[in-house]
Amino acid sequence: MRAGAALAPRAEVLPDEVTAVRGARWVATGAVLVGVLNYGYALALTRLLDVGAYAVFAAGQGLVVCAAAVAVVTVPWMLAQALARARSEAERAEAVRFAIVTGLAGGLVAGLVVGAVAARFAGAGTTAAVAVATFLIYVTRVSSGWLQGTERLRTLGLLTTTEAVLKLAVGLFFVAVLGLGPTGALAAFAVAVLPYAFFRPRRFHGGRPRAWLSTTADRTLWRRAVGVASLQGVVAVMAAVDVILVAVLPTDRASAASYQAAVMLGRVPLFLAGAVSVAFLPALSRRRAGTPLAGDALRMYLTVAVPLTAVAATVPQAVLDRVFPAGYAQVGTLLALTAVTGLALGAFALLVTFCQAVNDYACLSTLLTGLALYVTGLAAGWSAAGVLGMAVGGMCGTVTALLLLAVRHAHRHGFGAPGEHPGGRPMAFLVLAGLLAGVLALLRPLPVAWLCAAVGVACGALWWFFGHRSEPGRGVPAGEGRAADPAPGRPPVPVPPARSGPPADEARALRLLVDAVWRGRPGPATDAELLGALAVARRNQVEGVLARAYPERLAATRAEVAAATGLFRRNLTESTTRLRAAGIPAVLIKANLSGDYVYGNFDLVVPTGSWRQAQRALAGWYVRRESYWLERSTKVLLDPASGPAAHLHTAVSWFGIPVVPTDRLFARARPAVPPNGHGADGEGSAAWLVPCPADRLRIWLAHALFQNLTLDLSELLALRELLGPAVLAEARREAAREGWAGGGGRALAVAVDAMGRLDRGEPVPLPVPLPVGTSLRVGAEHSGHLLGRGRVRTAAREASLRVPLVVAKRVRRREP
């Protein structure tokens, strides 16, 4: 079959369902790391603080967590939902202003309330630490909502992890070194949120200017904020009320501390539910009630939460005795109960998110009923059997509240269409989970055997959650691709139909791509093989070359690439013509004017001191301005109404670290000749400059070394044209002058070796990864060069960013 329609290109932007699943993995990764760090923090404090001081810390932490739980969902989730549904820049600007104002006001009120409660069991210093931490958490959650609403979930996951690392390091320093006790341990919460200040929402342009306080008159945003606060406030109270009650009720400190430690271990599912909710909320907010995506989210949560709950509920006492000091003898008995409570509470929180996503705030009455039953269970259990009875009553109350909400939700909205699940069916998964729990319970008398089984169960659950290559909608019959299920009044999000048949072999797809693109020898290919080659070509920015090798079968791709290239040339000409009219030259880097251009932006370097003037010169050309916090003083993204954006640089730099000096770049640059031979003024030269060959060679290598840590096929094609002896010699001299000749030489050797293997038809992974040693070496080499030139801050910046960059790129490379 040679149906050209079957080979029509998919949209480059992934459907938001897939974005939600992958985002949930990133946010959950952060949540798991945060949980591990928090538990490590709590365990360390059990040894650094006496039982009484630890009980004060745990109660204060419960207050902060309770207030933070409201802050985390009230301000940011309201903002995320507004950004997901907004149809104009004015609506987005209004939502951001409202979030900032309400964040400040809510933080002030919450800080005062939390401080008043903390004064009941803590001194003045500890009370002040709790109040200030609460206020700062509210204020900084605006940045969290901005990242969530724009679906920058990987950044959000990394940021939450950074917060936990800071809290651990600062808290242990305050307690162990400065001896500040529970006050220092709680003050670390305030310090840990400071990185959020680097991710402030950017300004939206559009609509008439309004005073900041006038945002409080927006009734729609108020209704949404009050509704979200009401729903999530109930969840927050349910998550923290037992920890606070056990601290203020008359009981011995050892029992209270045991209960609090058991609750912390049992609340892992709640963290996972929060991660899934954060990732899925923007996509769910664009859909009507009862969307199948809600079922995907719930199954994703249960897949990992149920096995982890089974592990937590069956921990042998011998293992707990090794972890906790002697004053925590009741943890083992309580943990079996609090683990079930945590599982039910996580599912309860996820159902509340489903209601919030479709503005079903009428479920508040059901939530309040569930909360009343939960508190009643806690009180009755306390009266009957103290701390142990409270754990039993809390478990019964949470399960009852979950059942009430689940019945209501099933009646009103349903849980979505059946999807793929471990074991193939939900019932099979439940049976499997029951068997796992039974096996772990039987192994409790054998701590070593239990530990091996528990590690296997936990790793299996986490592998399925983080590593299994499944996306929403798998299992849908071919030809019945699931629609994005839009909310009423909103346009649908197109999702391509599922294709039948097995995927093309990766090795065959690579061989087909290399023969057609690199060697210029397109061979016969089935539709499945050509689709596989097209997918690899898109990852390597050479889909246009492949399409021209198969012009009839990839006609749609040819048209797509031609349109993208035309928009690039138009935007490049328009922007550089404006700059030249303002007397500002610009050098175009990382672009081949004679070929295709399918990137979403292009890079222009302007002379030293002309960066802000260049932005003013382009003020009428772009409609949105963005900057990344690590590069806010060296690079800005200017987005026009259509087509690729212009990246305006002060230098050839990455993450604010200059590599190629701007003055030498301009001194050696040459006037560009546009592809049609006519510049902006009708003459033969264009309005922009291009680097000389030696600079072009170094910029491609530097881009791989300092940014991507890989070389894709389009970059190898560009490098192949620059490997003349004179160009290589000049490039080596300039790289030595710039302080990265060693790393540049190694990267060039990797590129040349890959080219030779491609010429011989040998298999090569595409894009070609640079060795970790090379990536680390160039960072050390270049930062040492900068340090020797007296640029201490820039050298420290590069040295501190190199290892995280290498780790992040390697993790991204393993993404499905």
XYZ file of C-alpha atoms in Angstrom, residues 657-658 738 781-792 794-795 798:
18
model
C 28.229 31.612 30.015
C 29.904 33.240 26.946
C 38.634 30.801 24.195
C 38.466 23.313 31.198
C 36.387 26.348 30.275
C 35.569 27.361 33.865
C 39.286 27.167 34.673
C 40.003 29.445 31.708
C 37.393 31.940 32.928
C 38.817 31.817 36.439
C 42.284 32.556 35.096
C 40.863 35.626 33.311
C 39.430 36.906 36.604
C 35.796 36.095 35.764
C 35.155 34.357 39.077
C 30.998 33.217 35.552
C 33.470 30.416 36.281
C 29.627 27.155 34.829
